[in-house]
PDB file of C-alpha atoms in Angstrom:
ATOM      1  CA  UNK A   1     -58.658 -73.965 -78.178  1.00 46.00           C
ATOM      2  CA  UNK A   2     -61.108 -73.241 -74.937  1.00 53.00           C
ATOM      3  CA  UNK A   3     -64.494 -71.621 -74.406  1.00 62.00           C
ATOM      4  CA  UNK A   4     -65.465 -70.433 -71.625  1.00 74.00           C
ATOM      5  CA  UNK A   5     -64.904 -71.982 -68.420  1.00 81.00           C
ATOM      6  CA  UNK A   6     -67.705 -73.823 -66.783  1.00 83.00           C
ATOM      7  CA  UNK A   7     -68.236 -72.409 -62.888  1.00 83.00           C
ATOM      8  CA  UNK A   8     -69.937 -74.199 -59.941  1.00 78.00           C
ATOM      9  CA  UNK A   9     -73.424 -72.924 -60.336  1.00 79.00           C
ATOM     10  CA  UNK A  10     -73.353 -73.699 -64.227  1.00 84.00           C
ATOM     11  CA  UNK A  11     -72.692 -77.150 -63.872  1.00 82.00           C
ATOM     12  CA  UNK A  12     -75.584 -77.499 -61.402  1.00 81.00           C
ATOM     13  CA  UNK A  13     -77.885 -75.759 -63.351  1.00 83.00           C
ATOM     14  CA  UNK A  14     -77.189 -78.281 -66.023  1.00 84.00           C
ATOM     15  CA  UNK A  15     -77.554 -80.981 -64.010  1.00 84.00           C
ATOM     16  CA  UNK A  16     -80.461 -79.612 -62.532  1.00 81.00           C
ATOM     17  CA  UNK A  17     -82.329 -78.966 -66.117  1.00 84.00           C
ATOM     18  CA  UNK A  18     -81.276 -80.737 -69.078  1.00 85.00           C
ATOM     19  CA  UNK A  19     -82.877 -84.132 -68.615  1.00 84.00           C
ATOM     20  CA  UNK A  20     -86.857 -81.845 -69.210  1.00 85.00           C
ATOM     21  CA  UNK A  21     -85.945 -78.569 -70.963  1.00 87.00           C
ATOM     22  CA  UNK A  22     -84.624 -78.112 -74.997  1.00 89.00           C
ATOM     23  CA  UNK A  23     -81.497 -77.200 -75.019  1.00 90.00           C
ATOM     24  CA  UNK A  24     -81.346 -74.363 -77.116  1.00 90.00           C
ATOM     25  CA  UNK A  25     -83.955 -72.624 -74.154  1.00 89.00           C
ATOM     26  CA  UNK A  26     -80.452 -73.908 -71.428  1.00 90.00           C
ATOM     27  CA  UNK A  27     -77.570 -71.777 -73.884  1.00 90.00           C
ATOM     28  CA  UNK A  28     -80.001 -69.057 -74.226  1.00 90.00           C
ATOM     29  CA  UNK A  29     -79.737 -68.686 -70.226  1.00 88.00           C
ATOM     30  CA  UNK A  30     -76.466 -69.048 -69.818  1.00 89.00           C
ATOM     31  CA  UNK A  31     -74.863 -67.415 -72.027  1.00 89.00           C
ATOM     32  CA  UNK A  32     -73.154 -69.760 -74.497  1.00 89.00           C
ATOM     33  CA  UNK A  33     -74.395 -71.575 -77.786  1.00 90.00           C
ATOM     34  CA  UNK A  34     -76.500 -74.421 -78.721  1.00 89.00           C
ATOM     35  CA  UNK A  35     -72.843 -77.325 -79.217  1.00 89.00           C
ATOM     36  CA  UNK A  36     -71.632 -75.902 -76.079  1.00 88.00           C
ATOM     37  CA  UNK A  37     -74.154 -77.064 -74.142  1.00 89.00           C
ATOM     38  CA  UNK A  38     -74.282 -80.044 -75.875  1.00 87.00           C
ATOM     39  CA  UNK A  39     -71.115 -81.082 -76.277  1.00 86.00           C
ATOM     40  CA  UNK A  40     -71.046 -79.749 -71.704  1.00 86.00           C
ATOM     41  CA  UNK A  41     -73.331 -82.101 -71.249  1.00 85.00           C
ATOM     42  CA  UNK A  42     -72.025 -85.187 -72.187  1.00 82.00           C
ATOM     43  CA  UNK A  43     -68.885 -84.239 -70.628  1.00 80.00           C
ATOM     44  CA  UNK A  44     -71.057 -84.896 -67.447  1.00 79.00           C
ATOM     45  CA  UNK A  45     -72.968 -87.832 -68.627  1.00 77.00           C
ATOM     46  CA  UNK A  46     -76.318 -86.306 -69.086  1.00 81.00           C
ATOM     47  CA  UNK A  47     -78.698 -87.195 -70.915  1.00 82.00           C
ATOM     48  CA  UNK A  48     -82.693 -86.149 -72.123  1.00 84.00           C
ATOM     49  CA  UNK A  49     -85.883 -88.028 -70.290  1.00 82.00           C
ATOM     50  CA  UNK A  50     -87.939 -90.316 -72.258  1.00 81.00           C
ATOM     51  CA  UNK A  51     -90.700 -87.815 -70.536  1.00 81.00           C
ATOM     52  CA  UNK A  52     -89.082 -85.683 -73.030  1.00 81.00           C
ATOM     53  CA  UNK A  53     -88.012 -87.010 -76.139  1.00 82.00           C
ATOM     54  CA  UNK A  54     -91.617 -88.341 -76.212  1.00 80.00           C
ATOM     55  CA  UNK A  55     -92.075 -84.364 -75.947  1.00 79.00           C
ATOM     56  CA  UNK A  56     -93.486 -81.920 -78.730  1.00 76.00           C
ATOM     57  CA  UNK A  57     -89.954 -80.413 -77.378  1.00 72.00           C
ATOM     58  CA  UNK A  58     -87.264 -82.661 -78.857  1.00 69.00           C
ATOM     59  CA  UNK A  59     -88.007 -82.211 -82.160  1.00 64.00           C
ATOM     60  CA  UNK A  60     -88.650 -86.200 -83.499  1.00 57.00           C
ATOM     61  CA  UNK A  61     -91.215 -86.284 -86.771  1.00 53.00           C
ATOM     62  CA  UNK A  62     -94.243 -88.341 -85.926  1.00 54.00           C
ATOM     63  CA  UNK A  63     -95.813 -90.942 -88.210  1.00 54.00           C
ATOM     64  CA  UNK A  64     -98.104 -89.509 -89.784  1.00 57.00           C
ATOM     65  CA  UNK A  65     -96.054 -86.328 -90.385  1.00 54.00           C
ATOM     66  CA  UNK A  66     -96.533 -83.834 -94.237  1.00 59.00           C
ATOM     67  CA  UNK A  67     -98.467 -87.538 -94.699  1.00 62.00           C
ATOM     68  CA  UNK A  68    -100.542 -85.369 -96.210  1.00 63.00           C
ATOM     69  CA  UNK A  69     -97.994 -83.960 -99.077  1.00 64.00           C
ATOM     70  CA  UNK A  70     -96.761 -86.930 -99.963  1.00 66.00           C
ATOM     71  CA  UNK A  71     -96.917 -87.856-103.125  1.00 64.00           C
ATOM     72  CA  UNK A  72     -99.888 -91.245-103.352  1.00 69.00           C
ATOM     73  CA  UNK A  73     -98.573 -94.779-104.585  1.00 72.00           C
ATOM     74  CA  UNK A  74     -98.932 -94.634-108.483  1.00 72.00           C
ATOM     75  CA  UNK A  75     -99.135 -90.790-108.740  1.00 71.00           C
ATOM     76  CA  UNK A  76     -95.944 -89.778-110.709  1.00 72.00           C
ATOM     77  CA  UNK A  77     -94.124 -85.960-109.953  1.00 70.00           C
ATOM     78  CA  UNK A  78     -94.778 -83.434-112.323  1.00 68.00           C
ATOM     79  CA  UNK A  79     -90.991 -83.512-113.579  1.00 70.00           C
ATOM     80  CA  UNK A  80     -90.302 -87.550-114.234  1.00 72.00           C
ATOM     81  CA  UNK A  81     -88.643 -88.092-117.020  1.00 70.00           C
ATOM     82  CA  UNK A  82     -87.339 -83.701-117.419  1.00 70.00           C
ATOM     83  CA  UNK A  83     -84.682 -82.102-117.560  1.00 68.00           C
ATOM     84  CA  UNK A  84     -82.507 -78.858-116.614  1.00 62.00           C
ATOM     85  CA  UNK A  85     -82.258 -76.723-120.166  1.00 62.00           C
ATOM     86  CA  UNK A  86     -82.501 -73.571-119.799  1.00 59.00           C
ATOM     87  CA  UNK A  87     -83.655 -71.543-122.519  1.00 58.00           C
ATOM     88  CA  UNK A  88     -80.809 -68.579-122.160  1.00 56.00           C
ATOM     89  CA  UNK A  89     -77.359 -69.713-119.907  1.00 55.00           C
ATOM     90  CA  UNK A  90     -76.007 -65.694-120.203  1.00 56.00           C
ATOM     91  CA  UNK A  91     -76.616 -65.752-116.352  1.00 56.00           C
ATOM     92  CA  UNK A  92     -74.844 -68.398-115.255  1.00 59.00           C
ATOM     93  CA  UNK A  93     -70.714 -68.418-113.892  1.00 56.00           C
ATOM     94  CA  UNK A  94     -68.522 -69.072-116.421  1.00 63.00           C
ATOM     95  CA  UNK A  95     -66.362 -72.793-116.326  1.00 63.00           C
ATOM     96  CA  UNK A  96     -63.299 -71.198-114.542  1.00 59.00           C
ATOM     97  CA  UNK A  97     -64.254 -67.945-113.016  1.00 60.00           C
ATOM     98  CA  UNK A  98     -65.555 -66.909-109.334  1.00 60.00           C
ATOM     99  CA  UNK A  99     -67.594 -64.396-107.829  1.00 56.00           C
ATOM    100  CA  UNK A 100     -66.135 -61.501-107.113  1.00 54.00           C
ATOM    101  CA  UNK A 101     -66.777 -61.572-102.970  1.00 57.00           C
ATOM    102  CA  UNK A 102     -64.199 -64.615-103.445  1.00 60.00           C
ATOM    103  CA  UNK A 103     -61.159 -64.862-100.943  1.00 67.00           C
ATOM    104  CA  UNK A 104     -57.683 -65.563-101.861  1.00 77.00           C
ATOM    105  CA  UNK A 105     -54.722 -67.368 -99.505  1.00 81.00           C
ATOM    106  CA  UNK A 106     -53.414 -65.542 -96.791  1.00 85.00           C
ATOM    107  CA  UNK A 107     -57.440 -64.022 -96.437  1.00 87.00           C
ATOM    108  CA  UNK A 108     -58.013 -63.421 -92.230  1.00 87.00           C
ATOM    109  CA  UNK A 109     -62.585 -63.561 -91.443  1.00 86.00           C
ATOM    110  CA  UNK A 110     -62.832 -63.261 -87.628  1.00 85.00           C
ATOM    111  CA  UNK A 111     -65.766 -65.959 -86.354  1.00 81.00           C
ATOM    112  CA  UNK A 112     -67.744 -66.206 -83.123  1.00 76.00           C
ATOM    113  CA  UNK A 113     -67.556 -69.184 -80.757  1.00 68.00           C
ATOM    114  CA  UNK A 114     -69.015 -69.516 -77.423  1.00 60.00           C
ATOM    115  CA  UNK A 115     -70.155 -65.201 -77.664  1.00 64.00           C
ATOM    116  CA  UNK A 116     -65.957 -64.559 -78.461  1.00 71.00           C
ATOM    117  CA  UNK A 117     -63.992 -63.827 -81.713  1.00 80.00           C
ATOM    118  CA  UNK A 118     -61.137 -65.685 -83.267  1.00 82.00           C
ATOM    119  CA  UNK A 119     -59.371 -65.127 -86.739  1.00 87.00           C
ATOM    120  CA  UNK A 120     -59.106 -67.751 -89.340  1.00 89.00           C
ATOM    121  CA  UNK A 121     -56.670 -67.439 -92.434  1.00 90.00           C
ATOM    122  CA  UNK A 122     -57.548 -69.054 -95.772  1.00 89.00           C
ATOM    123  CA  UNK A 123     -54.537 -70.973 -97.155  1.00 88.00           C
ATOM    124  CA  UNK A 124     -55.814 -72.919 -99.754  1.00 85.00           C
ATOM    125  CA  UNK A 125     -59.587 -72.454-101.151  1.00 78.00           C
ATOM    126  CA  UNK A 126     -62.379 -73.819 -99.032  1.00 76.00           C
ATOM    127  CA  UNK A 127     -59.570 -74.262 -96.319  1.00 86.00           C
ATOM    128  CA  UNK A 128     -59.215 -72.335 -92.960  1.00 87.00           C
ATOM    129  CA  UNK A 129     -57.903 -72.777 -90.280  1.00 89.00           C
ATOM    130  CA  UNK A 130     -57.312 -71.119 -86.779  1.00 90.00           C
ATOM    131  CA  UNK A 131     -55.183 -68.188 -87.900  1.00 91.00           C
ATOM    132  CA  UNK A 132     -52.952 -69.034 -83.869  1.00 92.00           C
ATOM    133  CA  UNK A 133     -52.854 -72.120 -85.089  1.00 92.00           C
ATOM    134  CA  UNK A 134     -51.039 -70.550 -88.730  1.00 92.00           C
ATOM    135  CA  UNK A 135     -49.209 -68.794 -86.521  1.00 94.00           C
ATOM    136  CA  UNK A 136     -47.344 -71.858 -84.206  1.00 93.00           C
ATOM    137  CA  UNK A 137     -47.223 -74.628 -87.004  1.00 94.00           C
ATOM    138  CA  UNK A 138     -45.170 -71.952 -88.907  1.00 94.00           C
ATOM    139  CA  UNK A 139     -42.720 -71.781 -85.957  1.00 94.00           C
ATOM    140  CA  UNK A 140     -42.789 -75.615 -84.533  1.00 95.00           C
ATOM    141  CA  UNK A 141     -43.752 -78.306 -87.183  1.00 93.00           C
ATOM    142  CA  UNK A 142     -47.816 -79.531 -88.089  1.00 92.00           C
ATOM    143  CA  UNK A 143     -49.818 -80.478 -84.531  1.00 91.00           C
ATOM    144  CA  UNK A 144     -49.145 -83.862 -83.467  1.00 91.00           C
ATOM    145  CA  UNK A 145     -52.190 -85.758 -83.892  1.00 88.00           C
ATOM    146  CA  UNK A 146     -53.825 -85.864 -79.897  1.00 86.00           C
ATOM    147  CA  UNK A 147     -52.562 -82.003 -79.961  1.00 91.00           C
ATOM    148  CA  UNK A 148     -54.526 -78.600 -80.122  1.00 91.00           C
ATOM    149  CA  UNK A 149     -52.456 -75.139 -79.840  1.00 92.00           C
ATOM    150  CA  UNK A 150     -54.337 -73.027 -77.052  1.00 89.00           C
ATOM    151  CA  UNK A 151     -54.149 -69.386 -75.187  1.00 89.00           C
ATOM    152  CA  UNK A 152     -51.923 -69.237 -72.156  1.00 86.00           C
ATOM    153  CA  UNK A 153     -54.529 -65.907 -71.459  1.00 83.00           C
ATOM    154  CA  UNK A 154     -57.165 -64.571 -73.241  1.00 75.00           C
ATOM    155  CA  UNK A 155     -55.796 -60.498 -73.666  1.00 79.00           C
ATOM    156  CA  UNK A 156     -57.548 -60.085 -77.092  1.00 76.00           C
ATOM    157  CA  UNK A 157     -53.936 -57.312 -77.304  1.00 79.00           C
ATOM    158  CA  UNK A 158     -51.867 -61.562 -77.267  1.00 82.00           C
ATOM    159  CA  UNK A 159     -54.136 -63.486 -79.123  1.00 80.00           C
ATOM    160  CA  UNK A 160     -51.420 -64.290 -81.709  1.00 85.00           C
ATOM    161  CA  UNK A 161     -47.969 -63.756 -80.488  1.00 90.00           C
ATOM    162  CA  UNK A 162     -46.059 -66.649 -80.934  1.00 92.00           C
ATOM    163  CA  UNK A 163     -45.307 -66.019 -76.859  1.00 92.00           C
ATOM    164  CA  UNK A 164     -48.453 -66.778 -75.686  1.00 91.00           C
ATOM    165  CA  UNK A 165     -49.300 -69.610 -77.534  1.00 93.00           C
ATOM    166  CA  UNK A 166     -49.235 -73.380 -76.338  1.00 93.00           C
ATOM    167  CA  UNK A 167     -48.759 -77.057 -77.355  1.00 93.00           C
ATOM    168  CA  UNK A 168     -51.391 -79.058 -74.969  1.00 90.00           C
ATOM    169  CA  UNK A 169     -52.578 -82.416 -75.609  1.00 88.00           C
ATOM    170  CA  UNK A 170     -56.857 -82.903 -76.123  1.00 83.00           C
ATOM    171  CA  UNK A 171     -57.078 -85.208 -73.462  1.00 77.00           C
ATOM    172  CA  UNK A 172     -55.021 -81.707 -71.447  1.00 77.00           C
ATOM    173  CA  UNK A 173     -57.661 -79.114 -72.698  1.00 76.00           C
ATOM    174  CA  UNK A 174     -60.411 -81.975 -71.518  1.00 73.00           C
ATOM    175  CA  UNK A 175     -59.551 -81.832 -67.884  1.00 67.00           C
ATOM    176  CA  UNK A 176     -59.431 -77.557 -67.900  1.00 68.00           C
ATOM    177  CA  UNK A 177     -63.116 -77.862 -68.803  1.00 67.00           C
ATOM    178  CA  UNK A 178     -64.679 -81.013 -67.018  1.00 67.00           C
ATOM    179  CA  UNK A 179     -65.366 -81.380 -63.550  1.00 62.00           C
ATOM    180  CA  UNK A 180     -61.201 -82.211 -62.028  1.00 61.00           C
ATOM    181  CA  UNK A 181     -60.799 -78.221 -62.534  1.00 61.00           C
ATOM    182  CA  UNK A 182     -63.335 -78.646 -59.274  1.00 67.00           C
ATOM    183  CA  UNK A 183     -61.973 -79.434 -55.636  1.00 69.00           C
ATOM    184  CA  UNK A 184     -62.713 -82.902 -54.815  1.00 73.00           C
ATOM    185  CA  UNK A 185     -65.890 -82.066 -52.373  1.00 72.00           C
ATOM    186  CA  UNK A 186     -67.203 -79.848 -54.998  1.00 73.00           C
ATOM    187  CA  UNK A 187     -67.172 -82.645 -58.089  1.00 69.00           C
ATOM    188  CA  UNK A 188     -68.603 -84.734 -55.140  1.00 73.00           C
ATOM    189  CA  UNK A 189     -71.418 -82.301 -55.136  1.00 75.00           C
ATOM    190  CA  UNK A 190     -72.665 -82.343 -58.649  1.00 71.00           C
ATOM    191  CA  UNK A 191     -72.579 -86.322 -59.033  1.00 70.00           C
ATOM    192  CA  UNK A 192     -73.885 -86.602 -56.247  1.00 77.00           C
ATOM    193  CA  UNK A 193     -77.034 -84.297 -57.263  1.00 75.00           C
ATOM    194  CA  UNK A 194     -76.534 -85.686 -61.035  1.00 69.00           C
ATOM    195  CA  UNK A 195     -76.921 -89.398 -58.842  1.00 71.00           C
ATOM    196  CA  UNK A 196     -80.570 -87.878 -57.532  1.00 76.00           C
ATOM    197  CA  UNK A 197     -82.198 -86.902 -60.243  1.00 69.00           C
ATOM    198  CA  UNK A 198     -81.085 -89.870 -62.194  1.00 67.00           C
ATOM    199  CA  UNK A 199     -82.714 -91.996 -58.972  1.00 71.00           C
ATOM    200  CA  UNK A 200     -85.797 -89.407 -59.459  1.00 70.00           C
ATOM    201  CA  UNK A 201     -86.728 -90.597 -62.771  1.00 65.00           C
ATOM    202  CA  UNK A 202     -85.793 -93.892 -62.614  1.00 68.00           C
ATOM    203  CA  UNK A 203     -88.956 -93.586 -60.055  1.00 68.00           C
ATOM    204  CA  UNK A 204     -91.819 -91.029 -62.268  1.00 66.00           C
ATOM    205  CA  UNK A 205     -90.628 -93.930 -64.754  1.00 63.00           C
ATOM    206  CA  UNK A 206     -91.542 -96.993 -62.822  1.00 65.00           C
ATOM    207  CA  UNK A 207     -95.499 -95.119 -62.110  1.00 60.00           C
TER     208      UNK A 207
END
């Protein structure tokens, strides 16, 4: 399911700042989800710099993190050997009972992805699929491996119409959302910019 297309300006912005700035911060500036920025950075071949990975922004745990609260060797936890045995089981769900808000098969749920809302339908318990995929498969059969169902246009009123759905390969979907959507001269500019950024980092690392 394709999301918002990336512009040349957004790609250039990501190339310039991805290596040294938190992905969550970049996501807010670009108006996209952190996952969307991370996945697009992978498609562009971008990586975090060594300096960033060593910094606090990377969120990596240091060796002494939590050392004060760890159990010391030879000290047993207070609940060692104890088993959960509630005095009163009246507040627990009986076997086979389900909460009142449990959805039913065929229920529709609206979820947000990259600022866009998509409808999902419950097939069985704990199994939800996009509604437009259900509509397509009901008419055409299972989606083949390596293919996905996408919208021909993103108009809300057309979303779940069968004639607005098409089956494309994942490779084609990637092409629609990566550098290949740009003219050759713009692709070359972005690649050159990326190479320049990598060389600058290599020079910094040798100092």
